[in-house]
CSV table of C-alpha atoms in Angstrom, one decimal:
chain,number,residue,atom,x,y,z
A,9,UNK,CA,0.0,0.0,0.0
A,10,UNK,CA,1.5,3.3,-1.3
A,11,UNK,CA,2.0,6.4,1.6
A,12,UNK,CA,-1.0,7.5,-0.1
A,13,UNK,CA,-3.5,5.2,0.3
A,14,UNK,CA,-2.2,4.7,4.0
A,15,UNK,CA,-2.8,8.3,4.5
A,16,UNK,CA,-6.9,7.6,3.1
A,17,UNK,CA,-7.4,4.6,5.2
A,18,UNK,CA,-5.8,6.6,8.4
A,19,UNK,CA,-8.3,9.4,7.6
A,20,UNK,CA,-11.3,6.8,7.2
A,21,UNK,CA,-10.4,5.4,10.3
A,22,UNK,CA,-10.0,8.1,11.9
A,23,UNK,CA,-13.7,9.5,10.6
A,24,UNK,CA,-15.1,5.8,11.8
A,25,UNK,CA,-14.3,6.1,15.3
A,26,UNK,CA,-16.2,9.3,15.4
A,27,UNK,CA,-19.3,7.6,13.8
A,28,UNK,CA,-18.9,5.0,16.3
A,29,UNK,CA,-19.2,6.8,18.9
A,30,UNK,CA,-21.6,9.3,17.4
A,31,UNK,CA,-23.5,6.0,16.3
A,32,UNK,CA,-23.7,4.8,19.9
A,33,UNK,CA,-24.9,8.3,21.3
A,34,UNK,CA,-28.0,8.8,18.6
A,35,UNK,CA,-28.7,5.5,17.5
A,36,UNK,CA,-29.1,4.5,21.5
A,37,UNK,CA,-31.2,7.2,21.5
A,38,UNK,CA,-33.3,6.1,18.4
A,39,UNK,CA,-34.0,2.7,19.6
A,40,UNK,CA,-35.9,3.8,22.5
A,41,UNK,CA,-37.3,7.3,20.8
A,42,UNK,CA,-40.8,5.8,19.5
A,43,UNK,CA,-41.7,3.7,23.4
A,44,UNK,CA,-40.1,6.9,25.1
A,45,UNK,CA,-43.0,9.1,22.7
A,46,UNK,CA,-45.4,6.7,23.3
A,47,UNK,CA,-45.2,7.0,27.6
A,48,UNK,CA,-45.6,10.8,27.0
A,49,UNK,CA,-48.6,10.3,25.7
A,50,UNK,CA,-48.1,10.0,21.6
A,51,UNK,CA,-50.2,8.4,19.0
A,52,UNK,CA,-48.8,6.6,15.9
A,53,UNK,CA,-49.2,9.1,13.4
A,54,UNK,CA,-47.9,11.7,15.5
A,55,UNK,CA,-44.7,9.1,16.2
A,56,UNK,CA,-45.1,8.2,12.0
A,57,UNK,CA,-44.7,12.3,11.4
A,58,UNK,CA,-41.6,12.5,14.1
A,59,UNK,CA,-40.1,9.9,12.4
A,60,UNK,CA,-40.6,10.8,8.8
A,61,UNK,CA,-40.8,14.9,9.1
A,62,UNK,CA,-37.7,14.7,11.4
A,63,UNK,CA,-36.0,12.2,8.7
A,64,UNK,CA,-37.0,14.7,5.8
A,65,UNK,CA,-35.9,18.1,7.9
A,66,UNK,CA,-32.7,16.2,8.5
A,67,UNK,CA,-32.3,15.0,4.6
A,68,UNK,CA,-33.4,18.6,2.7
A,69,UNK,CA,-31.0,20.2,5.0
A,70,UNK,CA,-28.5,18.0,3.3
A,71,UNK,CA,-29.4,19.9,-0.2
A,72,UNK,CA,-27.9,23.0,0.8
A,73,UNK,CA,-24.9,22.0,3.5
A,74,UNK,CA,-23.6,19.8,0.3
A,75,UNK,CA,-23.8,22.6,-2.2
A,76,UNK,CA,-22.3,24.8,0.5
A,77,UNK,CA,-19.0,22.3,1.4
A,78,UNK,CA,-18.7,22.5,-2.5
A,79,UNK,CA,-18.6,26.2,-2.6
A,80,UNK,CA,-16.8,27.2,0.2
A,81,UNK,CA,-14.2,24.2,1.0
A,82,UNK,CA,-15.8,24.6,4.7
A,83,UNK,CA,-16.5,20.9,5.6
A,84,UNK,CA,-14.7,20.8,8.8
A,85,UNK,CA,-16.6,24.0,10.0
A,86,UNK,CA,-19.9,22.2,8.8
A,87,UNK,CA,-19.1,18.9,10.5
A,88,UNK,CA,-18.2,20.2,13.5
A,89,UNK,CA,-21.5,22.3,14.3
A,90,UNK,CA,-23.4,19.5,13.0
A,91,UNK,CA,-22.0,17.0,14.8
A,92,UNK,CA,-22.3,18.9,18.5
A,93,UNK,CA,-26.1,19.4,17.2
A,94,UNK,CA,-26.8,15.7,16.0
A,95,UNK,CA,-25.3,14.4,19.2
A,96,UNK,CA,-26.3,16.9,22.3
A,97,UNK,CA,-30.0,17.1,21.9
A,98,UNK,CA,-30.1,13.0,22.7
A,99,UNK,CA,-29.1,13.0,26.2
A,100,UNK,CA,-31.0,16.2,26.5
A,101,UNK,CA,-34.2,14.4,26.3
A,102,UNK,CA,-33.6,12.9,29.4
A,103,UNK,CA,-35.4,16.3,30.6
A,104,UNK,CA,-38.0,16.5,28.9
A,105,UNK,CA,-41.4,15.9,30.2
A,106,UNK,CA,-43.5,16.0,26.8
A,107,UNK,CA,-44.2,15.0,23.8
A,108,UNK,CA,-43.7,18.1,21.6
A,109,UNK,CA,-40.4,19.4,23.7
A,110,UNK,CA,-39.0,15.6,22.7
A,111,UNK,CA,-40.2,15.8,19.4
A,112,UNK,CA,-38.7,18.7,18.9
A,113,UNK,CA,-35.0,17.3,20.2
A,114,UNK,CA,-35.5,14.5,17.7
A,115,UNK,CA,-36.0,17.1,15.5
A,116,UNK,CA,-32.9,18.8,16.0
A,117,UNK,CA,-30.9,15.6,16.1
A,118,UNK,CA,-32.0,15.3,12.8
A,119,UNK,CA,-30.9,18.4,11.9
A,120,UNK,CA,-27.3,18.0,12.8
A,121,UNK,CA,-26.9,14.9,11.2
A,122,UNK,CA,-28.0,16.2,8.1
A,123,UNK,CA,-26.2,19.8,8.6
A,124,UNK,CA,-22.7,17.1,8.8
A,125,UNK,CA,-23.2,14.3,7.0
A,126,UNK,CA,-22.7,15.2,3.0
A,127,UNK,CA,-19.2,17.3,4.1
A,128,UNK,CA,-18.2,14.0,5.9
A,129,UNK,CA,-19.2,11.8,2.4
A,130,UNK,CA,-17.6,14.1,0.2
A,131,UNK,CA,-14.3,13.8,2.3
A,132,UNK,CA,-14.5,10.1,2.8
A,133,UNK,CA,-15.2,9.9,-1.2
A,134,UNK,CA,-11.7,11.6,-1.7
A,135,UNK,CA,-10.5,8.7,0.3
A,136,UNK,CA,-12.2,6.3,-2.1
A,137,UNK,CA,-10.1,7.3,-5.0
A,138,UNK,CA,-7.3,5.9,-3.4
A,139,UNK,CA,-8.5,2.6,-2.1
A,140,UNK,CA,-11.9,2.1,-3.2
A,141,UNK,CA,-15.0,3.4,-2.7
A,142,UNK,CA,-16.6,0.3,-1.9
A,143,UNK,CA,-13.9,-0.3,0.5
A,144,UNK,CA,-13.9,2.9,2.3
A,145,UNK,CA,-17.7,3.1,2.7
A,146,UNK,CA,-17.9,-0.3,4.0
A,147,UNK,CA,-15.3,0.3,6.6
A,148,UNK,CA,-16.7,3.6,7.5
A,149,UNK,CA,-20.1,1.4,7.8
A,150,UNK,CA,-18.5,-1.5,9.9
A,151,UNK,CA,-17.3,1.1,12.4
A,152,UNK,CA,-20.2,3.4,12.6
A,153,UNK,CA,-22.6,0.5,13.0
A,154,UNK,CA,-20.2,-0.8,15.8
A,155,UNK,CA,-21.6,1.9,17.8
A,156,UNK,CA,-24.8,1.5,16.9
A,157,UNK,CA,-24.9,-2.1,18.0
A,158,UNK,CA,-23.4,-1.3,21.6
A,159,UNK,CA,-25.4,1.7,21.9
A,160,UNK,CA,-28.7,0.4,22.0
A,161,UNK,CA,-27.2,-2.4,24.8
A,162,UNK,CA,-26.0,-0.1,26.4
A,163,UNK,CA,-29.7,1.7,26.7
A,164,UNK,CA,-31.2,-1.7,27.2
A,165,UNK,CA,-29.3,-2.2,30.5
A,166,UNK,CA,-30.1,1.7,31.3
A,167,UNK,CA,-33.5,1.1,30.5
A,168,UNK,CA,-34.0,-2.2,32.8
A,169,UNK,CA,-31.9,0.0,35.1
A,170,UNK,CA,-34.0,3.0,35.8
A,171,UNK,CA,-36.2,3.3,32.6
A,172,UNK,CA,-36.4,6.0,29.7
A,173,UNK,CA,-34.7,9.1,31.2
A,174,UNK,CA,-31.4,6.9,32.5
A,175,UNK,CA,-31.4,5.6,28.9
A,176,UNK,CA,-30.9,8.8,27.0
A,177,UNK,CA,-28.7,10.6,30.4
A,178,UNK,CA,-26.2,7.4,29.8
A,179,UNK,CA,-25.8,8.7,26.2
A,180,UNK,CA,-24.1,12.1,27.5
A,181,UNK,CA,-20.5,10.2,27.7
A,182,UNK,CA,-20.0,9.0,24.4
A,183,UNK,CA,-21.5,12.0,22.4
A,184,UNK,CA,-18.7,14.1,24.4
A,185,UNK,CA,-16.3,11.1,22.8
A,186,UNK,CA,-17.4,11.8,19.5
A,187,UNK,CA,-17.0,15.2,19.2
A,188,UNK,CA,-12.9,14.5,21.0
A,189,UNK,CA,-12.6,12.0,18.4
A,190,UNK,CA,-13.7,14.6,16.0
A,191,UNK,CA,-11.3,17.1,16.7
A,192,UNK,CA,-7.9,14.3,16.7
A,193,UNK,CA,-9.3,13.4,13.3
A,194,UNK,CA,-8.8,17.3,12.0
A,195,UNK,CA,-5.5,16.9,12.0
A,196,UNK,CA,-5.7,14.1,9.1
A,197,UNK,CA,-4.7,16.3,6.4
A,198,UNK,CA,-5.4,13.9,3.6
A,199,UNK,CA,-8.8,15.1,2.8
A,200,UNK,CA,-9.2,19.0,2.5
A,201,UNK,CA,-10.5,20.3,-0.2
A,202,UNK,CA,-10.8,23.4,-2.3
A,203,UNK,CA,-13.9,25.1,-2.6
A,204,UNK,CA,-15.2,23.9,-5.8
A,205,UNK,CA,-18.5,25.4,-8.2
A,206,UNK,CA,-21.1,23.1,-6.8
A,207,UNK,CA,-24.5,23.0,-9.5
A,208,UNK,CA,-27.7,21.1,-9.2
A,209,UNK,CA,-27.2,20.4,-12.6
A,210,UNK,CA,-25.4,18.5,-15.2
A,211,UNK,CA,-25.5,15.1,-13.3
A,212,UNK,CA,-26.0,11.7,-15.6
A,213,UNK,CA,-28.9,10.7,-16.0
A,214,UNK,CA,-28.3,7.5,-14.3
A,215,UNK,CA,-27.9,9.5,-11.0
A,216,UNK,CA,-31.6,10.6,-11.4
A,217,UNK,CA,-32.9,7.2,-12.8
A,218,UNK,CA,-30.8,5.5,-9.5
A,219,UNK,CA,-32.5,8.5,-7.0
A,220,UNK,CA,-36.0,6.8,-8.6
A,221,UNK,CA,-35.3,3.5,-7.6
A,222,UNK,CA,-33.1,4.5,-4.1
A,223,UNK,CA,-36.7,6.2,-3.1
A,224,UNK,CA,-39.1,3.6,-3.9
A,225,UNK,CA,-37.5,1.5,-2.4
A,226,UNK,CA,-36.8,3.6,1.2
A,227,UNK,CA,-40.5,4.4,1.3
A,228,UNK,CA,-41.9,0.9,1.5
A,229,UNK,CA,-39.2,0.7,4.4
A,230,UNK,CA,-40.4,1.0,7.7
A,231,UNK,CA,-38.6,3.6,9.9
A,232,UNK,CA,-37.5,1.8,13.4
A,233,UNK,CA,-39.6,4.2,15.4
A,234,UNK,CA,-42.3,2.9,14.7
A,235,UNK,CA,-41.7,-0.2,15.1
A,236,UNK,CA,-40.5,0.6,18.3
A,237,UNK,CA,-43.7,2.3,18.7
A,238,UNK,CA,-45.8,-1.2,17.4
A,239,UNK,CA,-43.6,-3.3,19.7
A,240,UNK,CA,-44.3,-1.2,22.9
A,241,UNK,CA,-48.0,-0.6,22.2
A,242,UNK,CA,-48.5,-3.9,21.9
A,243,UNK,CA,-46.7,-5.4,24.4
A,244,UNK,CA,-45.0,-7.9,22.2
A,245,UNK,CA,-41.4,-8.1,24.7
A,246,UNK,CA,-40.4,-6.6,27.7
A,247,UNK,CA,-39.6,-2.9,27.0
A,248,UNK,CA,-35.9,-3.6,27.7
A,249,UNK,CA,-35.6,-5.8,24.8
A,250,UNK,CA,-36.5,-3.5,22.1
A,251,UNK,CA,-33.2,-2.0,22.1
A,252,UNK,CA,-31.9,-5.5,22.3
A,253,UNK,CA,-33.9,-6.3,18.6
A,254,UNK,CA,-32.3,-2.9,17.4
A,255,UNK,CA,-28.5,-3.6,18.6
A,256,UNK,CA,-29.2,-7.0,16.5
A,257,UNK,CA,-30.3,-5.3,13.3
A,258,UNK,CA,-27.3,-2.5,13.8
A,259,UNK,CA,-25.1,-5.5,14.3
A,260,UNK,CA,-26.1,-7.5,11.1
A,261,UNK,CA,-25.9,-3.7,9.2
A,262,UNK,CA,-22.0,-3.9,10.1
A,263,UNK,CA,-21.8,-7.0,8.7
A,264,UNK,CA,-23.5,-6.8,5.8
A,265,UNK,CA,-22.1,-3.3,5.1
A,266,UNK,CA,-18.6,-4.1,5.5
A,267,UNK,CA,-18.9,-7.5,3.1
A,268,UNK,CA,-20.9,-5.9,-0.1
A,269,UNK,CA,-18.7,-2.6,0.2
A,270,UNK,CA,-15.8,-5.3,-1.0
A,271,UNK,CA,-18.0,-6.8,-3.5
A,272,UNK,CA,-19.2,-3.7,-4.6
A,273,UNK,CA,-15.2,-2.8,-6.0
A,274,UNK,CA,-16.0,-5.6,-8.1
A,275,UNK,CA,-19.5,-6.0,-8.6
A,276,UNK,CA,-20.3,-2.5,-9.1
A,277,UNK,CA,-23.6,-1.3,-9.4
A,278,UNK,CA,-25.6,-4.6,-9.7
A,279,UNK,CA,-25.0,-5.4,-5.8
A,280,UNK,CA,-27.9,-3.1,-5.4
A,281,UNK,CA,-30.5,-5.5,-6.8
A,282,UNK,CA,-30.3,-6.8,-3.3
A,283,UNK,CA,-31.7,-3.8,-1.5
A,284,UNK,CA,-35.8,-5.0,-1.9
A,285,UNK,CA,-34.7,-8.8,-1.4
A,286,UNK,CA,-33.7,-7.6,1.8
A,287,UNK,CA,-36.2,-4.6,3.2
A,288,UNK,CA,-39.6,-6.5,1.6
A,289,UNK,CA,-39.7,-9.4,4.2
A,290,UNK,CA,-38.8,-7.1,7.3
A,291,UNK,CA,-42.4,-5.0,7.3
A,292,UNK,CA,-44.7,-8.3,7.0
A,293,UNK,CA,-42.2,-10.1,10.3
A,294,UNK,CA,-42.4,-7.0,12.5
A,295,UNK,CA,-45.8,-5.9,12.1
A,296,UNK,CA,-47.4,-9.2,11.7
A,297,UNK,CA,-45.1,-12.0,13.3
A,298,UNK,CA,-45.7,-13.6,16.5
A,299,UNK,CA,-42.9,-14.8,18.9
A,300,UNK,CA,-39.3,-13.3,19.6
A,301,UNK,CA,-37.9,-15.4,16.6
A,302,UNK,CA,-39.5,-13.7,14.3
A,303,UNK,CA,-38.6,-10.8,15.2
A,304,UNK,CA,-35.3,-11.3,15.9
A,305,UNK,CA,-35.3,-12.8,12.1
A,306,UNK,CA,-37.5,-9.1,11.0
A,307,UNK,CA,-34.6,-7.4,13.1
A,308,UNK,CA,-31.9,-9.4,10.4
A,309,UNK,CA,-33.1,-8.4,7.3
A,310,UNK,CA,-34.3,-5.1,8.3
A,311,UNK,CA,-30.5,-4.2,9.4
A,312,UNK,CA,-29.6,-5.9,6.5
A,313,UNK,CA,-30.9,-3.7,4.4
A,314,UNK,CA,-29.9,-0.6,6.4
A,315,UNK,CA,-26.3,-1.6,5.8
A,316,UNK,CA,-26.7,-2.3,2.0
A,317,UNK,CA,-28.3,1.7,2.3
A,318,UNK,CA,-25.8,3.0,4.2
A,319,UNK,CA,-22.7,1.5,2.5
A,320,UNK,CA,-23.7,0.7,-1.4
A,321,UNK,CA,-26.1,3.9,-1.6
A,322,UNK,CA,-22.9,6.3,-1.0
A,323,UNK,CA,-20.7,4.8,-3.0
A,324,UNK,CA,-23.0,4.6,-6.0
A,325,UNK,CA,-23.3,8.3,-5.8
A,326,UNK,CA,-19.5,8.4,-5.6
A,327,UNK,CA,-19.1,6.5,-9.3
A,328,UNK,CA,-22.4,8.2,-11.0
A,329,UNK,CA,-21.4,11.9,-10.1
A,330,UNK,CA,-18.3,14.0,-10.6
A,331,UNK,CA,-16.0,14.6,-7.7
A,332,UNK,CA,-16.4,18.8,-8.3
A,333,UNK,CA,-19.8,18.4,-7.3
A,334,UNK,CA,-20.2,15.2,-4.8
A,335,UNK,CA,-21.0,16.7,-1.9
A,336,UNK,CA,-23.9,18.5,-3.7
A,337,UNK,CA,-24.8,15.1,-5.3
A,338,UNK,CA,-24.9,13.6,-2.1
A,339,UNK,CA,-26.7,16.5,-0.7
A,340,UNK,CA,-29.3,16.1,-3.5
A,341,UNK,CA,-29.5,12.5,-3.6
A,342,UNK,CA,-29.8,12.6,0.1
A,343,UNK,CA,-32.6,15.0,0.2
A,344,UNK,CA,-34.7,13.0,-2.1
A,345,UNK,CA,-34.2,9.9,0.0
A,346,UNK,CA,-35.4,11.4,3.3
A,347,UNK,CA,-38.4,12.6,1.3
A,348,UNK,CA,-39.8,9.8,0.4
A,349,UNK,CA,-38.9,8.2,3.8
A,350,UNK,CA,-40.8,11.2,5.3
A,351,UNK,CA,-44.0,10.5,2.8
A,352,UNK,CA,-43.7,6.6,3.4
A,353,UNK,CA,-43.5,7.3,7.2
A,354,UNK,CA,-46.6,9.5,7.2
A,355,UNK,CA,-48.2,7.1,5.2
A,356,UNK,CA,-47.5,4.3,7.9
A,357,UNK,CA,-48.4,5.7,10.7
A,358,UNK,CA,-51.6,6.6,8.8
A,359,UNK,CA,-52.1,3.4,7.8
A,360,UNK,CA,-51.1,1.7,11.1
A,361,UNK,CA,-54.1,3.4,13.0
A,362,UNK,CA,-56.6,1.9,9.7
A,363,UNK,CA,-55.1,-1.6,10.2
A,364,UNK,CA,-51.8,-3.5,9.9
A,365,UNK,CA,-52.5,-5.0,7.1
A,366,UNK,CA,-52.7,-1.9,4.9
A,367,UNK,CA,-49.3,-0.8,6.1
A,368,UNK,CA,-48.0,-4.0,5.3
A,369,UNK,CA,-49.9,-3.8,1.5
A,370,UNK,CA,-48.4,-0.5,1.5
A,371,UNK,CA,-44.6,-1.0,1.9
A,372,UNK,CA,-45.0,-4.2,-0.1
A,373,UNK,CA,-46.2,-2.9,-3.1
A,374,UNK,CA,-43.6,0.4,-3.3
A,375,UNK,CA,-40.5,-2.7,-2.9
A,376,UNK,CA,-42.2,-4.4,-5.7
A,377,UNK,CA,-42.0,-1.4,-7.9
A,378,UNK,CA,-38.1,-0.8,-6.7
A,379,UNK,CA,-37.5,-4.0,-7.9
A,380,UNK,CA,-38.7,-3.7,-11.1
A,381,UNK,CA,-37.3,-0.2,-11.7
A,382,UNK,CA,-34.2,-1.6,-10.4
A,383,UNK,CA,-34.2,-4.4,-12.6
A,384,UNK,CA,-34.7,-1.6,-15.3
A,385,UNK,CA,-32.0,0.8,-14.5
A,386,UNK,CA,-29.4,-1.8,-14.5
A,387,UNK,CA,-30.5,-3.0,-17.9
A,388,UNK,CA,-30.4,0.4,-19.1
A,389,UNK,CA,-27.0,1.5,-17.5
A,390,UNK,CA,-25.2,-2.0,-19.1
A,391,UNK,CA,-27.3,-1.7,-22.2
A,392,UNK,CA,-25.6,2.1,-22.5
């Protein structure tokens, strides 16, 4: 490995140990978020719109923070007041005592991941020229989902400990970690980069034909809220071991995350025909199995899926966009994604209050059509 490429991987590194310990503080705080709204008092479509609105706030911020890294070379400066934002409204909620002051903290959470997060891809995709995009997004993904499988044990033991509130206080520690971590990894050179004209147009059309089938298929996916939400209302397991079913599904994200990034360096683009195979069966086991194994099996493929997102999903923005305007592609692509999470969440939690089996119809039928478009858009993309 040339001096170069050791330089990437020590930035990428570097960048994963402050997702992992940003991972741990807000993903802790996610799997208990939907029970926590539901003891102050929430209904589901108020816990569908927290999830979804606060998603879609978080994304469309993404839009503009992208085309502002590109423009003014300012990533560090972005990442750092996103990241203190993202990560210090979670223990925060600790104090609150209803459920609009909590929603709005989730809110705000949001926020700051999506203030941080394209400024972060468009570094880490600098790193990818070196060694692999693939590579350096399923790294990144193995060592952010690392904290978001020992966050939510941690919460579970908080939880069984002294409830909700100890849960989200515990969480104080290793968001002060992150943002430490995130300060040692500004001194990693290797990815600055020059303000650059950042436009909202001139991307392939294979970027826009790949948003299409990215949000289909992230509607028909059920946001972990409420699920959380579904599993507490119903009194399907103990309220400690929902965080327990969400460490699992972080833990099988890592995994999956960090194997197709590899294959995707050789694979390419088809790796995401996996995506539906994945995120179809997890809706019909959460919402309509019976018995821990079944929803330990939902909890598989759901995380599953959210590591073939979170790892293939960046990097095929990385090879259909060019590197002058990344982190407004990602900001873009991003945007779009968290919109039709947003509209799928609504729908949900809409549909959840009407009867399961209409929420279950509902995400069924939008991963059918992502499979089909998918099918399309990689016959077109070869074909051209």
């Amino acid at each position: 490995m040339s001096e170069t490429q050791q330089l990437a991987m020590r930035f990428v590194i570097g960048i994963g140990l402050v997702s992992l310990f940003a991972d741990f503080t807000y993903e802790g705080g996610r799997s208990i978020g939907g029970p926590f709204l539901a003891v102050l008092g929430a209904g589901p479509l108020l816990v569908g719109a927290v999830a979804g609105v606060g998603e879609f706030l978080g994304y469309l911020v993404r839009l503009f923070a992208g085309r502002l890294a590109d423009r003014t070379g300012r990533h560090w400066a972005l990442m750092y007041a996103g990241y203190a934002l993202n990560l210090l409204s979670v223990p925060a909620l600790a104090l609150t005592g209803a459920a609009w002051s909590a929603s709005a903290l989730i809110f705000l959470e949001r926020l700051g991941k999506g203030l941080r997060t394209p400024a972060r891809d468009a570094l880490l995709s600098r790193a990818g020229k070196e060694v692999g995009h693939g590579r350096v997004f399923g790294l990144h993904e193995l060592l952010d989902q690392l904290g978001a499988f020992l966050g939510p044990l941690a919460v579970a033991w908080l939880v069984a400990q002294g409830g909700y509130r100890l849960g989200f206080a515990g969480l104080l520690l290793p968001a002060l970690l992150a943002l430490l971590f995130l300060v040692r990894a500004r001194g990693l050179k290797q990815a600055e980069v020059p303000p650059q004209r950042g436009s909202w147009e001139g991307f392939p059309r294979a970027y826009y034909a790949y948003l299409t089938f990215a949000a289909l298929s992230v509607a028909g996916f059920a946001h972990f809220q409420l699920i959380a939400y579904h599993l507490e209302v119903t009194q399907r397991v103990p309220p400690a071991t929902i965080p327990l079913l969400f460490a699992l599904a972080m833990g099988a994200d890592a995994l999956v995350a960090y194997g197709v990034g590899h294959l995707y360096d050789r694979w390419g683009l088809r790796m995401l025909l996996a995506l539906p195979l994945l995120s179809l069966p997890s809706v019909p086991l959460f919402f309509l199995g019976q018995g821990l194994e079944v929803l330990g099996l939902a909890a598989i493929l759901w995380g599953g899926a959210m590591g073939l997102q979170e790892s293939l999903m960046r990097s095929a923005v990385a090879t259909l966009t060019p590197e002058a305007q990344r982190g407004t592609a990602y900001g873009l692509f991003d945007t779009a994604y968290g919109a039709a999470w947003m509209l799928g969440s609504l729908a949900m939690g809409f549909f959840y209050g009407v009867a399961l089996g209409y929420l279950v119809g509902f995400a069924v039928l939008l991963q059918m059509a992502s499979v089909i478009f998918g099918l399309r858009f990689y016959t077109a993309l070869r074909g051209g």
